[in-house]
Coordinates of C-alpha atoms in Angstrom, one line a residue:
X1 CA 134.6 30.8 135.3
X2 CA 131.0 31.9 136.5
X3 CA 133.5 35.1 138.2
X4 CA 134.4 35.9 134.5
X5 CA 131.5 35.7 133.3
X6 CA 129.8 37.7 136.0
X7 CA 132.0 40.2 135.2
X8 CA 131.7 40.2 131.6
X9 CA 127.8 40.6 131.8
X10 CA 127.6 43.1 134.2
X11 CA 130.7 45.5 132.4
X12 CA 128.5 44.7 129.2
X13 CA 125.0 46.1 131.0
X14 CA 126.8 49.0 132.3
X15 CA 128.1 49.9 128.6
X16 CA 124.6 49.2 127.3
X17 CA 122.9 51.6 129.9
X18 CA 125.5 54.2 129.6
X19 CA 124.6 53.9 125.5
X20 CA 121.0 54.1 126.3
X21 CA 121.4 56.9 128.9
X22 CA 123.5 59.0 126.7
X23 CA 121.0 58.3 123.8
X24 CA 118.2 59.3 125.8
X25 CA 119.9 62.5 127.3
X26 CA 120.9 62.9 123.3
X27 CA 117.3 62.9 122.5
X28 CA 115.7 65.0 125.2
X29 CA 118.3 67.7 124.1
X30 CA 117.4 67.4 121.0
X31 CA 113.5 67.3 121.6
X32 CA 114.2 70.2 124.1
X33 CA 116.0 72.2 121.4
X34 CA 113.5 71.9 118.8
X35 CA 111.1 73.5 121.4
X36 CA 113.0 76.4 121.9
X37 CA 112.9 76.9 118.2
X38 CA 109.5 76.8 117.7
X39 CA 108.7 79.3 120.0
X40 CA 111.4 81.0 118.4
X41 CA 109.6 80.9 115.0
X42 CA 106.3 81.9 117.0
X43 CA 108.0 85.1 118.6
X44 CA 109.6 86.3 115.0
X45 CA 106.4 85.3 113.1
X46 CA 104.2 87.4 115.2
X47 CA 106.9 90.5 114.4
X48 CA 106.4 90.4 110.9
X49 CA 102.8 90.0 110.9
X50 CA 102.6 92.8 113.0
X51 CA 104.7 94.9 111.4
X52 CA 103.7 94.3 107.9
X53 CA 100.4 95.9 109.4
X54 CA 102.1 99.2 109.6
X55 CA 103.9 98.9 106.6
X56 CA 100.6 99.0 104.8
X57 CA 99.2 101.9 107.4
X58 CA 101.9 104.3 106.4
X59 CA 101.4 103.7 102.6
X60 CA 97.5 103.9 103.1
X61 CA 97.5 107.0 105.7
X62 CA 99.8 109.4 103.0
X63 CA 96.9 109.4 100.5
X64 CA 94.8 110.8 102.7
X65 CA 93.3 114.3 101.3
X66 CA 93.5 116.1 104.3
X67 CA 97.3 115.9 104.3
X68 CA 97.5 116.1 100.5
X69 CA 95.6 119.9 101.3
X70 CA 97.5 120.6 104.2
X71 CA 100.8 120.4 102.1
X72 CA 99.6 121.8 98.6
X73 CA 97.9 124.9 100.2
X74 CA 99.5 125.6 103.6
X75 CA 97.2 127.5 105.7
X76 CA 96.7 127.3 109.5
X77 CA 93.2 125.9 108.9
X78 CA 94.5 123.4 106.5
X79 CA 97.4 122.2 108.7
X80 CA 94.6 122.6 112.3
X81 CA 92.2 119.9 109.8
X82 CA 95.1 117.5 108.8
X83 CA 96.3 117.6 112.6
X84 CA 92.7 116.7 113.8
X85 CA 92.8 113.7 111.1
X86 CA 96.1 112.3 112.4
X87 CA 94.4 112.6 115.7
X88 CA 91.5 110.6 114.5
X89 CA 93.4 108.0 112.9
X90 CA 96.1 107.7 116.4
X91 CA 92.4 107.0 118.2
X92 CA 91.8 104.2 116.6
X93 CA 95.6 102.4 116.3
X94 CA 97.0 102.7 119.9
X95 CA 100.0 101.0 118.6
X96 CA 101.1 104.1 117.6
X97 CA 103.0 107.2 119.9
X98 CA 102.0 110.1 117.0
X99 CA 101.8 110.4 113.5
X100 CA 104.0 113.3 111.5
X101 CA 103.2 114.9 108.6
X102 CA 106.1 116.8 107.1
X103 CA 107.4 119.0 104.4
X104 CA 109.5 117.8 101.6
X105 CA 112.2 120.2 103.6
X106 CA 111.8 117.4 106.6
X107 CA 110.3 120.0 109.0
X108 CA 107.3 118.6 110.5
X109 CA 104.1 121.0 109.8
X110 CA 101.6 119.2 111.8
X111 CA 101.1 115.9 114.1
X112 CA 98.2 114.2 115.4
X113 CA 98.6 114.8 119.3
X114 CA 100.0 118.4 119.6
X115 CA 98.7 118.8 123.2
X116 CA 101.3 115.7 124.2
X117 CA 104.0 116.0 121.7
X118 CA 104.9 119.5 120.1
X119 CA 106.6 118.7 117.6
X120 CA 105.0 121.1 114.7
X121 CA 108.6 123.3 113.6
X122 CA 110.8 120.1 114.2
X123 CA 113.6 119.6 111.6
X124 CA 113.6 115.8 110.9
X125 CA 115.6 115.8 107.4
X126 CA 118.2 113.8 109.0
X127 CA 116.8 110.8 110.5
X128 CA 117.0 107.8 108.6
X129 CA 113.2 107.4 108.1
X130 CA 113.0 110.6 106.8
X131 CA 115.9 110.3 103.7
X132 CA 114.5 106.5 103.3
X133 CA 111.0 107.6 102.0
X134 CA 112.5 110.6 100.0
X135 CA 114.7 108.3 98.4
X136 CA 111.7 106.0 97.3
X137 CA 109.7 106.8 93.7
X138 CA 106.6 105.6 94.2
X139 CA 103.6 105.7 96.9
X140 CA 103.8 101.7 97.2
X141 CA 107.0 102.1 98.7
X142 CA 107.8 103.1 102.4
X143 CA 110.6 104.1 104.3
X144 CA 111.6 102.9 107.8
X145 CA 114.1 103.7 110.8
X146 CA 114.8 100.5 112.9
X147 CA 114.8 100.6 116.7
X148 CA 115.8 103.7 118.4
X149 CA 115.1 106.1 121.5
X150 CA 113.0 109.8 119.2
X151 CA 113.0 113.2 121.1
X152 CA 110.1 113.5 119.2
X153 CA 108.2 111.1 121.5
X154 CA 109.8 111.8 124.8
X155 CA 112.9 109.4 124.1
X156 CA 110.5 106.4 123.9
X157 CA 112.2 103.3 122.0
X158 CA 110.3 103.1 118.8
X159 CA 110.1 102.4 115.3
X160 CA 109.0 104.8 112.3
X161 CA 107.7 103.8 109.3
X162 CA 107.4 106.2 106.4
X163 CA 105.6 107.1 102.9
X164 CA 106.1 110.4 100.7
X165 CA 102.7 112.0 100.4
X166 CA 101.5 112.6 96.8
X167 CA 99.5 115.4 95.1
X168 CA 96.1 114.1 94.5
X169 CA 97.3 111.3 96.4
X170 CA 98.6 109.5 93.5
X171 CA 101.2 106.6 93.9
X172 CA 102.6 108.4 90.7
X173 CA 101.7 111.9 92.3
X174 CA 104.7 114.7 92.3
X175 CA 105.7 114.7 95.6
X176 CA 104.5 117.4 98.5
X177 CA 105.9 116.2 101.3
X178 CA 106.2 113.0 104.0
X179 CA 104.1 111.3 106.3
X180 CA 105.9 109.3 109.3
X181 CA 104.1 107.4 111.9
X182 CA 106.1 106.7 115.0
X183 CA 105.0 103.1 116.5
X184 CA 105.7 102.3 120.3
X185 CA 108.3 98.7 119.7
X186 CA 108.5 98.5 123.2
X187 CA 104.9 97.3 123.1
X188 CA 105.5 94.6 120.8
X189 CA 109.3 93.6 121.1
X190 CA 109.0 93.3 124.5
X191 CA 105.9 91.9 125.0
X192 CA 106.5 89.1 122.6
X193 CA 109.6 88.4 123.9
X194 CA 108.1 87.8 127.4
X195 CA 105.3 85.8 126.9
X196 CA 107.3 83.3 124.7
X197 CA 109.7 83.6 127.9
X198 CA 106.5 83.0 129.9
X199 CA 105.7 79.6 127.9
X200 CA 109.0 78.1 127.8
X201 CA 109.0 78.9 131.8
X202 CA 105.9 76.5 132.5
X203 CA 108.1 73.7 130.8
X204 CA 111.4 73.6 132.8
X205 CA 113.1 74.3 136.0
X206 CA 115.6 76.4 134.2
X207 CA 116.7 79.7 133.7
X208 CA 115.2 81.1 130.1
X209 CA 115.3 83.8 128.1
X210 CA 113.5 84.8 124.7
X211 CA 115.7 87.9 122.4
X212 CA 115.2 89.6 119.5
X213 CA 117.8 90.7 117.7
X214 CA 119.1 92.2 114.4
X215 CA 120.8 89.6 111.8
X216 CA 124.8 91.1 113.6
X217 CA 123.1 90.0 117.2
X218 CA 122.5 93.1 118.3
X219 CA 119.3 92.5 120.9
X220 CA 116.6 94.9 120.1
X221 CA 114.0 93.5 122.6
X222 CA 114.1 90.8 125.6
X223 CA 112.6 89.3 128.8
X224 CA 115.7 90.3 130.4
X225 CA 116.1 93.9 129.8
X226 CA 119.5 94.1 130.8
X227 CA 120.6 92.0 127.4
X228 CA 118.4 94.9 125.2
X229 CA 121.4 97.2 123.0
X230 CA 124.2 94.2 123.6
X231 CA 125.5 91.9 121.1
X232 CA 124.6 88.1 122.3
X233 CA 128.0 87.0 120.2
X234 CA 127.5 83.0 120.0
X235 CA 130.8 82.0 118.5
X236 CA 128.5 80.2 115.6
X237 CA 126.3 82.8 115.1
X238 CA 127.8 83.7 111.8
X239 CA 126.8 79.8 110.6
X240 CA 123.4 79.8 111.6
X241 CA 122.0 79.8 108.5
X242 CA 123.7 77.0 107.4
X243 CA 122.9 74.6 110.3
X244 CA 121.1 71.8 109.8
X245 CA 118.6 72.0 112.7
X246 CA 117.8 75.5 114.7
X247 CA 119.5 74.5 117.7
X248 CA 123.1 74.6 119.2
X249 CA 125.3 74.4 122.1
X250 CA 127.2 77.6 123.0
X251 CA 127.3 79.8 125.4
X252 CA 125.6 82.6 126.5
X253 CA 126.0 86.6 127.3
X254 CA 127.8 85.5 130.7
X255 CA 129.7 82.7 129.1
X256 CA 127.8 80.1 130.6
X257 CA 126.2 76.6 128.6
X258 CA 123.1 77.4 127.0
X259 CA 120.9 75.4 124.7
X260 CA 119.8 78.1 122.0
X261 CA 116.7 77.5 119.9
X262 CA 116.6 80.0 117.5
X263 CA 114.3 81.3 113.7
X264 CA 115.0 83.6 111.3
X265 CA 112.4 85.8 109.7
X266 CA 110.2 84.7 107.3
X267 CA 108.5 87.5 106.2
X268 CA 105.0 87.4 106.0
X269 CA 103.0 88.8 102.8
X270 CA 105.6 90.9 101.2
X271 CA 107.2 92.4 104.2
X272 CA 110.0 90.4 106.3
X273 CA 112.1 92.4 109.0
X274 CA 115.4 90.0 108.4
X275 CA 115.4 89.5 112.6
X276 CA 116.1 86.8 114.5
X277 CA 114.7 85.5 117.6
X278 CA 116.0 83.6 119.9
X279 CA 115.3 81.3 122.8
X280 CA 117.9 80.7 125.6
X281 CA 118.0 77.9 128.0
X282 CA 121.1 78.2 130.8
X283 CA 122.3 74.6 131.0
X284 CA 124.4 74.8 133.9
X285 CA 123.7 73.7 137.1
X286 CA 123.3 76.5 138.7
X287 CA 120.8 78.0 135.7
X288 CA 118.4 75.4 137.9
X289 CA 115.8 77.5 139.4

């Protein structure tokens, strides 16, 4: 009898530790998960902030009156003065590559580092940040082309945000043209996306990696740059919105177990990018370090 009941006891402690060891592994992975996350939200915050900055730059910079002259009365001198204003303005905002100024035709009349960029004569009326501001009706509105490699700036990846410049600079004004200013994204995308990489490190023995990506999950920036144009394709991504906690078990861009903490944009002000971020941790055992 004292057998039995040996034996009872001890399969009844090993149930009970299993039960507490899978609620404590439960926990951790969910503790762990809402970590991820809010770096997540940290990394996609500091996006929008940022870029809602430039949002208002663009709108700001296009009622400038040099460029308002340079358009409405085209002479050398006018065009030489609005150049040396762009120039100016780029000395003070190093976030920037070069800033554009434009005719309503898209070909770009001055810009505000000719001796690096010589882009004056360009045709532009195609790209996307172009035909966005023309298609806006009002100087508080801005046009914008998302992440891509411009000739104009030696192929660097970058962003351009856009605002039709005004007569008398005007947000009602008739328009004379449009001003695009050309900021370097691989100075903020990556960056971000590393130092949140960077923090999560310092926590864990495993492998992590911080992306940002548009809403499809195409990755526009990364700590590992080989993920950056690729598609991270959870099988849930589609449901993300609708989950109740910003954390799931998939797997990764090499099929193997991750734990993915992840926060969709905000906004911040009256700007919001739509991007996600998201932070990867490689769950298997050989994602150890």
């Amino acid at each position: 009898r004292t057998q039995a009941i040996t034996s009872t006891l001890q399969a009844q402690v090993e149930a009970t530790l299993d039960d507490l060891m899978s609620m404590n592994e439960n926990l951790s992975h969910r503790v762990r998960g809402q970590r991820l996350a809010q770096v997540a939200s940290t990394a996609i915050d500091i996006v929008d902030r940022n870029l809602y900055e430039r949002s208002c730059d663009v709108r700001w910079w296009a009622t400038e009156d040099a460029l308002v002259r340079a358009l409405t009365h085209r002479t050398p001198q006018n065009l030489r003065q609005a150049s040396r204003r762009l120039g100016v303005i780029l000395d003070s905002y190093t976030v920037y590559l070069d800033l554009l100024l434009c005719d309503l035709n898209g070909t770009v009349q001055a810009n505000g580092r000719p001796e690096k960029w010589t882009s004056a004569g360009t045709q532009v009326g195609d790209q996307e940040w172009f035909q966005s501001a023309r298609r806006t009706t009002s100087g508080t509105e801005f046009g914008f082309e998302g992440v891509h490699a411009s000739p104009l700036v030696g192929d660097r990846t970058v962003l351009v945000y856009s605002c039709v410049v005004r007569k008398g600079g005007e947000a009602d004004g008739e328009p004379v043209g449009v001003l695009g200013i050309v900021f370097d994204w691989d100075a903020l995308g990556n960056v971000v996306a590393d130092r949140a990489a960077e923090t999560l490190a310092t926590e864990t023995s495993r492998s992590v990696t911080v992306a940002l990506t548009y809403p499809d999950s195409t990755v526009l920036a990364a700590s590992d740059r080989t993920l950056v144009g690729s598609r991270l394709g959870f099988p849930e991504w589609d449901e993300l919105r609708g989950l109740s906690v910003p954390f799931l078990d998939t797997r990764g861009p090499n099929r193997e177990p991750v734990l993915a903490g992840f926060a969709i944009s905000a906004g911040f002000e009256t700007y919001q990018t739509g991007w996600y971020a998201v932070a990867l941790e490689d769950r298997s055992k050989e994602g150890s370090r």
